[in-house]
XYZ file of C-alpha atoms in Angstrom:
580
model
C 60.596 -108.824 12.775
C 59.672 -108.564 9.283
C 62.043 -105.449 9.047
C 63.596 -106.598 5.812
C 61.001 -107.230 4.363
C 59.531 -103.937 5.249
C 62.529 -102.126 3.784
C 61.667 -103.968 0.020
C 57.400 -103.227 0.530
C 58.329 -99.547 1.447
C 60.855 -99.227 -1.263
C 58.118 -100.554 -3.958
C 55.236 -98.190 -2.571
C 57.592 -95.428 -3.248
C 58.127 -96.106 -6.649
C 54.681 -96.874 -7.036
C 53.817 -93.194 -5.844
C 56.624 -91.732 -8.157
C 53.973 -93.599 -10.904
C 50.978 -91.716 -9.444
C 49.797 -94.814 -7.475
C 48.407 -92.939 -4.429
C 46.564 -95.413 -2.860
C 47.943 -99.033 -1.575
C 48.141 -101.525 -4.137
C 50.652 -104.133 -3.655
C 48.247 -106.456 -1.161
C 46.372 -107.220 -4.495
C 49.262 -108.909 -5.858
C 48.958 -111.768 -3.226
C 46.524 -113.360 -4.920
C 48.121 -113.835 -7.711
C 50.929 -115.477 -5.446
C 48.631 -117.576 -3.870
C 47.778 -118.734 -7.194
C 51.096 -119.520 -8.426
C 52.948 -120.717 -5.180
C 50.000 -122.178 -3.672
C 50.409 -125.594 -4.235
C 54.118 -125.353 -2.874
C 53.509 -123.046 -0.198
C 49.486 -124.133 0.728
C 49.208 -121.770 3.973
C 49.655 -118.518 1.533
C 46.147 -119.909 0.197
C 45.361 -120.518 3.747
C 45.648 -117.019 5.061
C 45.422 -115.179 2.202
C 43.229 -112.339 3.817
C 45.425 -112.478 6.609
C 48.306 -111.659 4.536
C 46.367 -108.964 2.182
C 45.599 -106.973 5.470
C 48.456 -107.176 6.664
C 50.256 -105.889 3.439
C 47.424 -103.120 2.922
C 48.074 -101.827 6.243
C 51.509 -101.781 6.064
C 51.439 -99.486 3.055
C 49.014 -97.456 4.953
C 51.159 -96.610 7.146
C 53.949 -95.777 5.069
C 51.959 -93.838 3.291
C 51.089 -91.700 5.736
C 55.096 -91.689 6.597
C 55.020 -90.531 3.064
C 52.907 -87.854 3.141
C 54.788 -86.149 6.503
C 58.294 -87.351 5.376
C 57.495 -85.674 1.565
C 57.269 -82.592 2.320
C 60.440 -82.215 5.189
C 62.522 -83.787 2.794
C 61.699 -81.816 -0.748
C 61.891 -78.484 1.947
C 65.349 -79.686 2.877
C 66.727 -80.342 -0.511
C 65.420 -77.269 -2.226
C 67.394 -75.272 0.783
C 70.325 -76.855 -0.022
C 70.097 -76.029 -3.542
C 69.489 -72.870 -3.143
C 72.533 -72.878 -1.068
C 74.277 -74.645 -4.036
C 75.056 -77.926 -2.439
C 74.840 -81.507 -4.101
C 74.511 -83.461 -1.232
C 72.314 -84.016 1.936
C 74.604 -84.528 4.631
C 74.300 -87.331 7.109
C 72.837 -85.975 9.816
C 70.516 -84.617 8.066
C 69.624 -87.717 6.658
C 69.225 -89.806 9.931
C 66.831 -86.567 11.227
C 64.719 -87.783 8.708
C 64.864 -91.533 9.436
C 65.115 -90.914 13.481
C 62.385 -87.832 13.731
C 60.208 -88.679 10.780
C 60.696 -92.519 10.041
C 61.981 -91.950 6.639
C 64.194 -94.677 5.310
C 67.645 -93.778 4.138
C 66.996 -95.541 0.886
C 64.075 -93.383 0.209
C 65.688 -90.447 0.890
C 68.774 -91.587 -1.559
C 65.985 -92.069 -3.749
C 64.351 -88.680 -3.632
C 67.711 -87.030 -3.459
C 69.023 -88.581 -6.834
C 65.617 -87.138 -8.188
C 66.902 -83.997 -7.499
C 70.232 -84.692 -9.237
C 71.734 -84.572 -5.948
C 73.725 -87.261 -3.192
C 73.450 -88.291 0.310
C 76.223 -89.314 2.605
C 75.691 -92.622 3.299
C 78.902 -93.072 5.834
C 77.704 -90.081 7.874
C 74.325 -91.563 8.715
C 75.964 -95.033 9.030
C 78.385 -92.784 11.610
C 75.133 -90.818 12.920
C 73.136 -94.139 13.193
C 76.489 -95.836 15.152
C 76.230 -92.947 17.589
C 72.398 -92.813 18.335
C 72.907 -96.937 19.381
C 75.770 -96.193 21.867
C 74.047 -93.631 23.284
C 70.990 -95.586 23.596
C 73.228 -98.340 25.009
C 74.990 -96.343 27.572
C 71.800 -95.134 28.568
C 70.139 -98.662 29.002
C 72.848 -99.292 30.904
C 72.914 -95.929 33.374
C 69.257 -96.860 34.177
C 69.313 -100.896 34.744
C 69.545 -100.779 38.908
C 70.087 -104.562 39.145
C 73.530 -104.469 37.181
C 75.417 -103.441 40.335
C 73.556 -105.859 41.895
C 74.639 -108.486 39.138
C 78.150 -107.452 39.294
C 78.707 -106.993 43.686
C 76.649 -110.667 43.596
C 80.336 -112.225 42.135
C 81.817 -111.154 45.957
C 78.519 -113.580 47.049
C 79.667 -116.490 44.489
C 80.413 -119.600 47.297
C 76.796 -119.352 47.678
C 74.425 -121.495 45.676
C 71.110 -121.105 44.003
C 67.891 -120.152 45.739
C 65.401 -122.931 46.293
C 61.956 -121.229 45.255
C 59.080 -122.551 47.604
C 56.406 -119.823 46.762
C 54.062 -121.743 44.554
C 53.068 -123.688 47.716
C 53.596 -121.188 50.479
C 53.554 -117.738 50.595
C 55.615 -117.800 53.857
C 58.897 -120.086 55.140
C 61.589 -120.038 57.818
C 64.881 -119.347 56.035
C 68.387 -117.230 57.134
C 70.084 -114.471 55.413
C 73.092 -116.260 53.583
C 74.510 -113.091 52.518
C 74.072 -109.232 51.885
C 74.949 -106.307 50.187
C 75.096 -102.548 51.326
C 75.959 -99.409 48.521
C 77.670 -102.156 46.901
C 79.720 -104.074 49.499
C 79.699 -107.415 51.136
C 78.239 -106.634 54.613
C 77.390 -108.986 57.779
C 75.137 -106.601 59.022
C 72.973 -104.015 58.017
C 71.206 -101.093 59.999
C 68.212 -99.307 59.994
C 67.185 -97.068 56.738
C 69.957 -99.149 54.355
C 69.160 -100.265 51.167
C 70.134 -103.893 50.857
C 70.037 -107.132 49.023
C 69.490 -109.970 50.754
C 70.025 -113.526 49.652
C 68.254 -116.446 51.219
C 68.666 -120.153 50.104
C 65.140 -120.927 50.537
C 62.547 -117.942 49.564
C 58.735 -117.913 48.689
C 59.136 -114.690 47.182
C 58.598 -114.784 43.237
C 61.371 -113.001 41.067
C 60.456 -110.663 38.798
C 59.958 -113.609 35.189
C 58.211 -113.516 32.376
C 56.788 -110.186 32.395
C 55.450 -110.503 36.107
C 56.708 -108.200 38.561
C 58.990 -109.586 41.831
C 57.031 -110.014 45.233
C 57.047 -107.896 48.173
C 56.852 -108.323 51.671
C 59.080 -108.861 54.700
C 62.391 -110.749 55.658
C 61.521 -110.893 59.824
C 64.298 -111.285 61.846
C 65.393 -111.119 65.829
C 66.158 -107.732 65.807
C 64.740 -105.807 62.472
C 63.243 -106.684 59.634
C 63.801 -106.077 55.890
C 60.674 -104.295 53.949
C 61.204 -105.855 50.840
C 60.156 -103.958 47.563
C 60.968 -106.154 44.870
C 62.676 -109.585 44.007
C 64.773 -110.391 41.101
C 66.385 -113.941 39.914
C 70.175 -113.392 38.698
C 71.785 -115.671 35.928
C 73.331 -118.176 38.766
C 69.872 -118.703 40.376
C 70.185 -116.659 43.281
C 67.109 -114.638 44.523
C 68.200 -111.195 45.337
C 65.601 -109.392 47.397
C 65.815 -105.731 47.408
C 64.585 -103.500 50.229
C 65.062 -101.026 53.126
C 66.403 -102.135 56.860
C 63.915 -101.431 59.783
C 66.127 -102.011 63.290
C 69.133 -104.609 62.152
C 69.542 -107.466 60.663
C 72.694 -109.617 60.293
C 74.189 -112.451 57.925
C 73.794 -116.159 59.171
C 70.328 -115.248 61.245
C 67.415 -117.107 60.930
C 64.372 -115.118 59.678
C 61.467 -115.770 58.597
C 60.001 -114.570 54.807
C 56.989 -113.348 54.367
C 55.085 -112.417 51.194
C 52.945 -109.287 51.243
C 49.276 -111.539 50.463
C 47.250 -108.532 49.123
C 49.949 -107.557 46.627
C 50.939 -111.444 45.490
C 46.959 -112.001 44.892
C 46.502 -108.512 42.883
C 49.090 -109.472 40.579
C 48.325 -112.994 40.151
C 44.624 -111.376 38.940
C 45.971 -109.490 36.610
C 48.207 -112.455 35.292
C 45.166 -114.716 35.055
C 43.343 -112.274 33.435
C 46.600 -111.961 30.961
C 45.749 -115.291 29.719
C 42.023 -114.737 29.375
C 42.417 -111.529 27.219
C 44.910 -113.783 24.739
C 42.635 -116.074 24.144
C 39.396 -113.969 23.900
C 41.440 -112.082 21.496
C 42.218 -114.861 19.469
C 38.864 -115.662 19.380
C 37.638 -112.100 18.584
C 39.937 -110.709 16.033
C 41.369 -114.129 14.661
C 44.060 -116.702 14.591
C 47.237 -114.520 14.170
C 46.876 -112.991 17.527
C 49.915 -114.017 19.238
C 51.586 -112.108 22.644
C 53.883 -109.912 21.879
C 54.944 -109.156 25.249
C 53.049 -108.362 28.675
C 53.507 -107.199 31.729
C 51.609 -107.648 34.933
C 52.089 -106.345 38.337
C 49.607 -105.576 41.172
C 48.019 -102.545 39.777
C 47.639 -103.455 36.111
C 48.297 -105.795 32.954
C 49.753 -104.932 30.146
C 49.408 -106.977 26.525
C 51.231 -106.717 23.645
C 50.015 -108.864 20.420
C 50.272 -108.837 16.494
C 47.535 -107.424 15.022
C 47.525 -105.313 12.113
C 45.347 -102.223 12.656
C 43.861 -100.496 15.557
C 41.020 -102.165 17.493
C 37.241 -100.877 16.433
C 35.172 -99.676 19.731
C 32.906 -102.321 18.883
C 36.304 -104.700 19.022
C 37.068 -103.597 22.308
C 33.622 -103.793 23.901
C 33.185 -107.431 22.911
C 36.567 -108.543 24.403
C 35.974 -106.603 27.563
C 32.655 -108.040 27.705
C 34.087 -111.857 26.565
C 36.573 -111.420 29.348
C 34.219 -110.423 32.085
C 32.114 -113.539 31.248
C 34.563 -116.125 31.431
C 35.764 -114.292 34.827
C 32.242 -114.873 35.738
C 31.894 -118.295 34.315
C 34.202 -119.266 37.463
C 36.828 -122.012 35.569
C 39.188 -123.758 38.078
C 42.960 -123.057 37.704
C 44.757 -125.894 37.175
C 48.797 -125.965 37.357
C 50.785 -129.270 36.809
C 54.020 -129.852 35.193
C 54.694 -132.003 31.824
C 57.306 -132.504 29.356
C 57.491 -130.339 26.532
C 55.811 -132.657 24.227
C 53.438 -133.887 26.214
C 52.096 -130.242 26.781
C 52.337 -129.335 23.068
C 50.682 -132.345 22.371
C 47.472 -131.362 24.759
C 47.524 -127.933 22.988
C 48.569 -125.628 25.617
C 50.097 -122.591 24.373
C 53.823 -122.257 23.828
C 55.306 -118.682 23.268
C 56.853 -117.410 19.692
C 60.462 -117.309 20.852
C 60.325 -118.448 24.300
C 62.900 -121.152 25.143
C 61.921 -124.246 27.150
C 63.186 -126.686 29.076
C 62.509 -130.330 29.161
C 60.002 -130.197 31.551
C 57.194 -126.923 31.787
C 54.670 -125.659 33.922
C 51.375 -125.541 32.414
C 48.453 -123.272 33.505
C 45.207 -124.741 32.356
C 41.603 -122.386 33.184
C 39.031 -124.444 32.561
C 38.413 -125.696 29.488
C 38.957 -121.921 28.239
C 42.592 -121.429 28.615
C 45.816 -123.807 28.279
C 48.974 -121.700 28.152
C 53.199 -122.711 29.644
C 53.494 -120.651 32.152
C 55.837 -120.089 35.385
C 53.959 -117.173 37.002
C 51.830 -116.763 40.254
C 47.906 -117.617 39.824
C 44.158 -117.688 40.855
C 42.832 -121.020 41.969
C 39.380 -119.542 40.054
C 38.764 -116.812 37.666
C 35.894 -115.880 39.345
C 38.909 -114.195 42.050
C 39.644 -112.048 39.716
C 36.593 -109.860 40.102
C 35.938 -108.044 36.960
C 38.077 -106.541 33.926
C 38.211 -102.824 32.222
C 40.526 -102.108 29.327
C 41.995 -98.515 30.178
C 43.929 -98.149 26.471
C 44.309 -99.495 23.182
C 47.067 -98.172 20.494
C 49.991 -99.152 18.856
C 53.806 -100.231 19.966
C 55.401 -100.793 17.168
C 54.617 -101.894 13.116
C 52.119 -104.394 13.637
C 52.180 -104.527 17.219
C 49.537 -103.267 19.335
C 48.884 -103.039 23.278
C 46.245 -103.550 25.457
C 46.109 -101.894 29.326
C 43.614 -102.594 31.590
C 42.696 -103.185 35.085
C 41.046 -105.823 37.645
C 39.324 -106.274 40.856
C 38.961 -103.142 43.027
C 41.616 -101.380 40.590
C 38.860 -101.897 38.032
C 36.166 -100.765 40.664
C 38.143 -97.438 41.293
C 38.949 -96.931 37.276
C 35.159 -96.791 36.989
C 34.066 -94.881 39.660
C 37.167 -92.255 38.978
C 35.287 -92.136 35.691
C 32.137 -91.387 36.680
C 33.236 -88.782 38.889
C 34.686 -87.215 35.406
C 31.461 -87.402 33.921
C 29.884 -85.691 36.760
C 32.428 -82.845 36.725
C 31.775 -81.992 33.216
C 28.132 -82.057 33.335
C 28.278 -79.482 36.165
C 30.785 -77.620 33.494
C 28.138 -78.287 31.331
C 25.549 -77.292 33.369
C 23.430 -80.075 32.448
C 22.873 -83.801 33.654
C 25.181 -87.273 33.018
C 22.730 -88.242 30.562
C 22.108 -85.147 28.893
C 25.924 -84.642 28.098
C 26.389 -85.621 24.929
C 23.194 -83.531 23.338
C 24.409 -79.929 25.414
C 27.866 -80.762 23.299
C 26.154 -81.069 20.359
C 24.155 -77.983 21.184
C 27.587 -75.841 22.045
C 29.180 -77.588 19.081
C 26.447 -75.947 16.687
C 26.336 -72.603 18.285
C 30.592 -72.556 17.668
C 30.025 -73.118 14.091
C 27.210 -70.521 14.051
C 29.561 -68.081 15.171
C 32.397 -68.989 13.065
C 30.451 -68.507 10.110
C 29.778 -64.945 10.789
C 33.537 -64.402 12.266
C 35.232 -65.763 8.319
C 32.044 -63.836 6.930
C 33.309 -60.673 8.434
C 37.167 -61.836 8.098
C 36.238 -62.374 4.647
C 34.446 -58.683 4.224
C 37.530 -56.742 5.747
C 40.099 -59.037 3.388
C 38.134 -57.836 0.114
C 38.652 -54.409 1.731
C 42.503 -54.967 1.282
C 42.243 -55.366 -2.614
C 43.242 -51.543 -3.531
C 46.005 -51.999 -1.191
C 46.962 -55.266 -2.353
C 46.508 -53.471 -6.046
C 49.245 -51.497 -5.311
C 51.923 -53.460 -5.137
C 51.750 -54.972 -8.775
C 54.365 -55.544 -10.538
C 55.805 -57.038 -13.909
C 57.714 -59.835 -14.199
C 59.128 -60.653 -18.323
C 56.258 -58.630 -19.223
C 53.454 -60.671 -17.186
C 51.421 -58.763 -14.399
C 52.045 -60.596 -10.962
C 50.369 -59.767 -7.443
C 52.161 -61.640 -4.812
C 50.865 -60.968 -1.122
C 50.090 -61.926 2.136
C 46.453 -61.411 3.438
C 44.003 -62.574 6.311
C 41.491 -64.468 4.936
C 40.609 -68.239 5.271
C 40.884 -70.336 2.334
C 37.252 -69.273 0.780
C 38.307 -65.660 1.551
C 41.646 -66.422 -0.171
C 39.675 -67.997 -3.279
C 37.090 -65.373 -3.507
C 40.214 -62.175 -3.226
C 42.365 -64.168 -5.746
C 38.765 -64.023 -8.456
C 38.185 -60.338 -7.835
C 41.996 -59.764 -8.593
C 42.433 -61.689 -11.238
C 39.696 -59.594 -12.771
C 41.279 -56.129 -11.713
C 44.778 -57.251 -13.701
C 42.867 -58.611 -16.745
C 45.608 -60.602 -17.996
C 48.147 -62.142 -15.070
C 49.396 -64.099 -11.835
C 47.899 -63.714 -8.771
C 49.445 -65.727 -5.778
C 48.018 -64.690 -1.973
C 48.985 -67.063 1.258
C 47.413 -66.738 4.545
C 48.420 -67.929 8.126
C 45.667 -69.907 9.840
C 46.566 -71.016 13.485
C 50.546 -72.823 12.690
C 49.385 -73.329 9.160
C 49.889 -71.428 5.972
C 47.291 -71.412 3.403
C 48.520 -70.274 -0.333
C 46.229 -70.218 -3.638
C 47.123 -69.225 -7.199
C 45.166 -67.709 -9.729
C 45.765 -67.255 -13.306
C 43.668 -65.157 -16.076
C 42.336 -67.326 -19.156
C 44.692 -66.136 -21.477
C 47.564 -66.949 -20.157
C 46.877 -70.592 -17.951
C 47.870 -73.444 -19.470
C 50.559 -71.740 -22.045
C 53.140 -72.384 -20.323
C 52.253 -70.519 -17.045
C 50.312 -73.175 -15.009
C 48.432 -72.221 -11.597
C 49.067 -75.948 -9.770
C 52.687 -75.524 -10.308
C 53.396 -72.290 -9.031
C 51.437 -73.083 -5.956
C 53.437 -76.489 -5.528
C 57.018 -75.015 -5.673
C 55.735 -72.042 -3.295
C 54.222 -74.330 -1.031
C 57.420 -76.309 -0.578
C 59.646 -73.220 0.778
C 56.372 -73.706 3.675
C 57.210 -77.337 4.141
C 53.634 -77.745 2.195
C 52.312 -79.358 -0.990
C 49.313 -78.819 -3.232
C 48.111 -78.567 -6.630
C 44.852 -77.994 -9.093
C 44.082 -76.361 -12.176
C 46.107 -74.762 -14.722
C 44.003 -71.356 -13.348
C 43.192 -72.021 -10.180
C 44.782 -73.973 -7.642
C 45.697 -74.228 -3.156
C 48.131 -75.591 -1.268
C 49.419 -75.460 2.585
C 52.049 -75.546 4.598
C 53.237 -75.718 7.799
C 56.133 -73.818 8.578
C 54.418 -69.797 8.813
C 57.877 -68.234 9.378
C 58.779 -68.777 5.782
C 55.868 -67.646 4.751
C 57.050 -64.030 3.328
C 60.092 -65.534 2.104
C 57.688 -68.414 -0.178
C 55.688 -64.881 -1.685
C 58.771 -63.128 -2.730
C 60.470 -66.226 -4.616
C 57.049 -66.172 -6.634
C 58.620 -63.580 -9.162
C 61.932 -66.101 -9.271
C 59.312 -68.966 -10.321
C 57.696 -67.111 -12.405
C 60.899 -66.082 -14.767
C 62.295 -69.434 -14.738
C 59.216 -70.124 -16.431
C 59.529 -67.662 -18.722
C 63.087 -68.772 -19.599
């Protein structure tokens, strides 16, 4: 959704950037829209914070994009300069867009900066490849296509009648069966099979609610069923595994595992409790997303523009746990489309509906359309813990959580955490967070006097460092690597800038994967034409890095160490093109 639209916001933060715009300011535009559409278009007025938060955060997050993608790219173009190429190839290209998120258009951009090209037809090509594999894949994975495709030997059979909304048990007869993909009038025990019965009050996996399990009795065996799925002609496939034998044409009787049908139907419940608290908690443009719900968990997806606050997520825990508690009825009846709209229940963005729907209504609380499994209260569902919160996809975020005893054992697993690291600790539950503290400090303590004495021993490298001066167009440069953090690096860089007297000074460091550089230039010579911010800059890039400062004193970092060396030697090349 949106994506479009995306691609043109991106495209204008770039060139926003390129005019030292570093911070995102395209949201504040929208009230100037408002202004001058607003009478034509009156919900842009409406939801004008809406809309300003979710611009800003969209060019948040690019920027961010920006700030990785930056760096990888400028790193890959000056290599293939210095190779003396003139274009970025398209593989290349789609590493950027695939690995990094960096639009081709951008990169087109950055590359015509450069006075170079990118090929456009390979990273169509590349992009063309990456989908088939991803649909070949998708389709090497989906179990229920051989299912789908052995159910055409099955096709003088008719649809399923569905009886589970009122029973969770019925007499029935297997009307046909398939074993390793073949027709088969009997199966024997350990097979996997699918079984097809006319009448079934197993639930097929719909919606984002998993298929029931249970057990297909018969006179001689049973089937343990694991999961039920609905195919496109309305037959209910039940898969499972043969205990004894079963046969085609016998009667059985189908029964659905209780425990498992009721765990899931809490967590779908629940499902619609969460939408709404978090409708009522964060605001109007919450809308699902997607969800899934199964006996051990629910999962919701929903638009939302930035990542939930702790404070966010306590309250809707908290909301949701109350109207569990306030114990609303579940009501289910069926209505036309209209009629439902027209009594508010909530319809799904993109969901399509027939004539008639099936409308879950909890309390006064909660009206959704709805053709899952249910409580008859809330109050079934026990209680309600949110496990995670983070993002799917732009604008899209997901909630997990847990109910009932799953909840119960999520809490109690976590206390049993707590417990363990206080006994690391070797202090109490409650006294964890103050012996952290306490280690926290001493660490810093300690790493004070470990860069102090770093810092010592890399001043004691200066009349070795001295020695390898040399002159580049007449201009004294000391190019070196050293260990030292980044004060060390500052404070070596002043004392030998004062040995040379007049001159360049560039040292980089290696701290953990990073590399930390920092240029130094005497008085007499920064700012005429020599300047300390861009020598650092082009060395940082050969790192992957960026940086900047003064014309006499200035840092940067990177993070690709292995090319550190390489970055300190092309100082002298930097410096004579300068000179030039």
């Amino acid at each position: 959704r949106g994506y479009v639209l995306r691609r043109i916001l991106r495209r204008a933060v770039r060139f926003g950037q390129s005019l030292g715009l570093n911070e995102p300011f395209l949201y504040k535009f929208s009230e100037v829209v408002a202004e001058e559409m607003g009478d034509v278009y009156p919900e842009v007025r409406e939801k004008l914070p809406m809309i300003q938060k979710a611009i800003k955060a969209e060019e948040e997050r690019f920027h961010m994009t920006l700030n990785d993608g930056l760096a990888i790219v400028n790193q890959a173009i000056a290599k293939l300069k210095a190779e003396g190429k003139t274009e970025i190839d398209g593989a290349t290209a789609f590493t950027f867009y695939d690995t990094y998120g960096f639009p081709i258009d951008l990169t087109q951009d950055m590359a015509e900066e450069a006075g170079m090209t990118v090929d456009a037809q390979g990273f169509e090509d590349a992009m063309a490849k990456q989908r088939e594999l991803s649909k070949n894949a998708k389709k090497s994975v989906t179990a229920w296509d051989l299912a789908f495709t052995v159910s055409e030997q099955l096709g003088d059979l008719g649809k399923s009648k569905f009886v589970g909304y009122e029973t969770l048990s019925c007499q029935s007869k297997i009307s046909g069966m398939i074993v390793d993909g073949v027709k088969v009038v009997e199966a024997e025990e350990g097979d996997e099979v699918y079984a097809i019965l006319p009448e079934t009050p197993f639930y097929a996996e719909s919606g984002g609610q998993t298929g029931d399990k249970g057990v297909i009795k018969g006179a001689e065996g049973y089937i343990k069923v694991n999961d039920t799925v609905k195919l496109p002609d309305g037959k209910f496939v039940h898969k499972g595994t043969v205990i004894g034998t079963v046969a085609v044409g016998e009667s059985v009787s189908a029964e659905v595992d209780k425990a498992n049908r009721l765990a899931t139907a809490r967590n779908h419940t629940t499902t619609h409790l969460l939408h709404k608290v978090l409708k009522e908690t964060l605001g109007e443009h919450v809308n699902q997303a997607g969800s899934s719900v199964d006996a051990n968990r629910l999962r919701f997806d929903f638009s939302h523009f930035t990542a939930m606050t702790a404070e966010e997520l306590a309250t809707v825990e908290r909301r949701v746990n109350e109207e569990i508690l306030n114990a609303h009825d579940v009501e289910i009846s069926e209505k036309s489309l209209d009629e439902a709209k027209t009594l508010g229940f909530t319809a799904l963005f993109g969901e399509k509906y027939g004539e008639i729907v099936r409308c879950v209504k909890a309390g006064d609380f909660s009206m959704e359309l709805c053709g899952g499994t249910h409580l008859t209260n809330t109050a079934q569902a026990g209680s309600f813990k949110i496990v995670s919160e983070g993002a799917v996809a732009a604008g899209i975020r997901r909630i997990e959580a847990v109910t009932g005893m799953a909840a119960y054992e999520y809490v109690k697993a976590e206390e049993n955490r707590l417990r363990e690291a206080a006994e690391v600790l070797k202090t109490t539950d409650k006294d964890i967070v103050g012996r952290i503290e306490q280690l926290n400090n001493q660490i810093k303590e300690q790493n004070k006097e470990l860069n102090k004495f770093k810092n010592q021993a890399a001043m004691g490298q200066v009349a070795g460092i001295m020695d390898g001066l040399v002159e580049v167009n007449g201009i004294k440069l000391i190019a070196a690597q050293v260990e030292a953090d980044s004060e060390g690096l500052r404070e070596m860089a002043d004392t030998l800038r004062a040995k040379i007297e007049s001159g360049v000074v560039v040292l980089g460091a290696v701290n953990g994967e990073n590399v930390q550089l920092v240029a130094a230039v005497t008085k007499d010579l920064a700012g005429k034409k020599i300047n300390a911010g861009a020598i650092v800059r082009e060395t940082a890039k050969l790192c992957g890095g960026s940086g900047g400062g003064r014309p006499d004193m200035a840092q940067a970092g990177g993070k690709d160490a292995s090319k550190l060396a390489e970055a300190l030697a092309n100082v002298k090349n930097i410096l004579a093109a300068i000179e030039k």
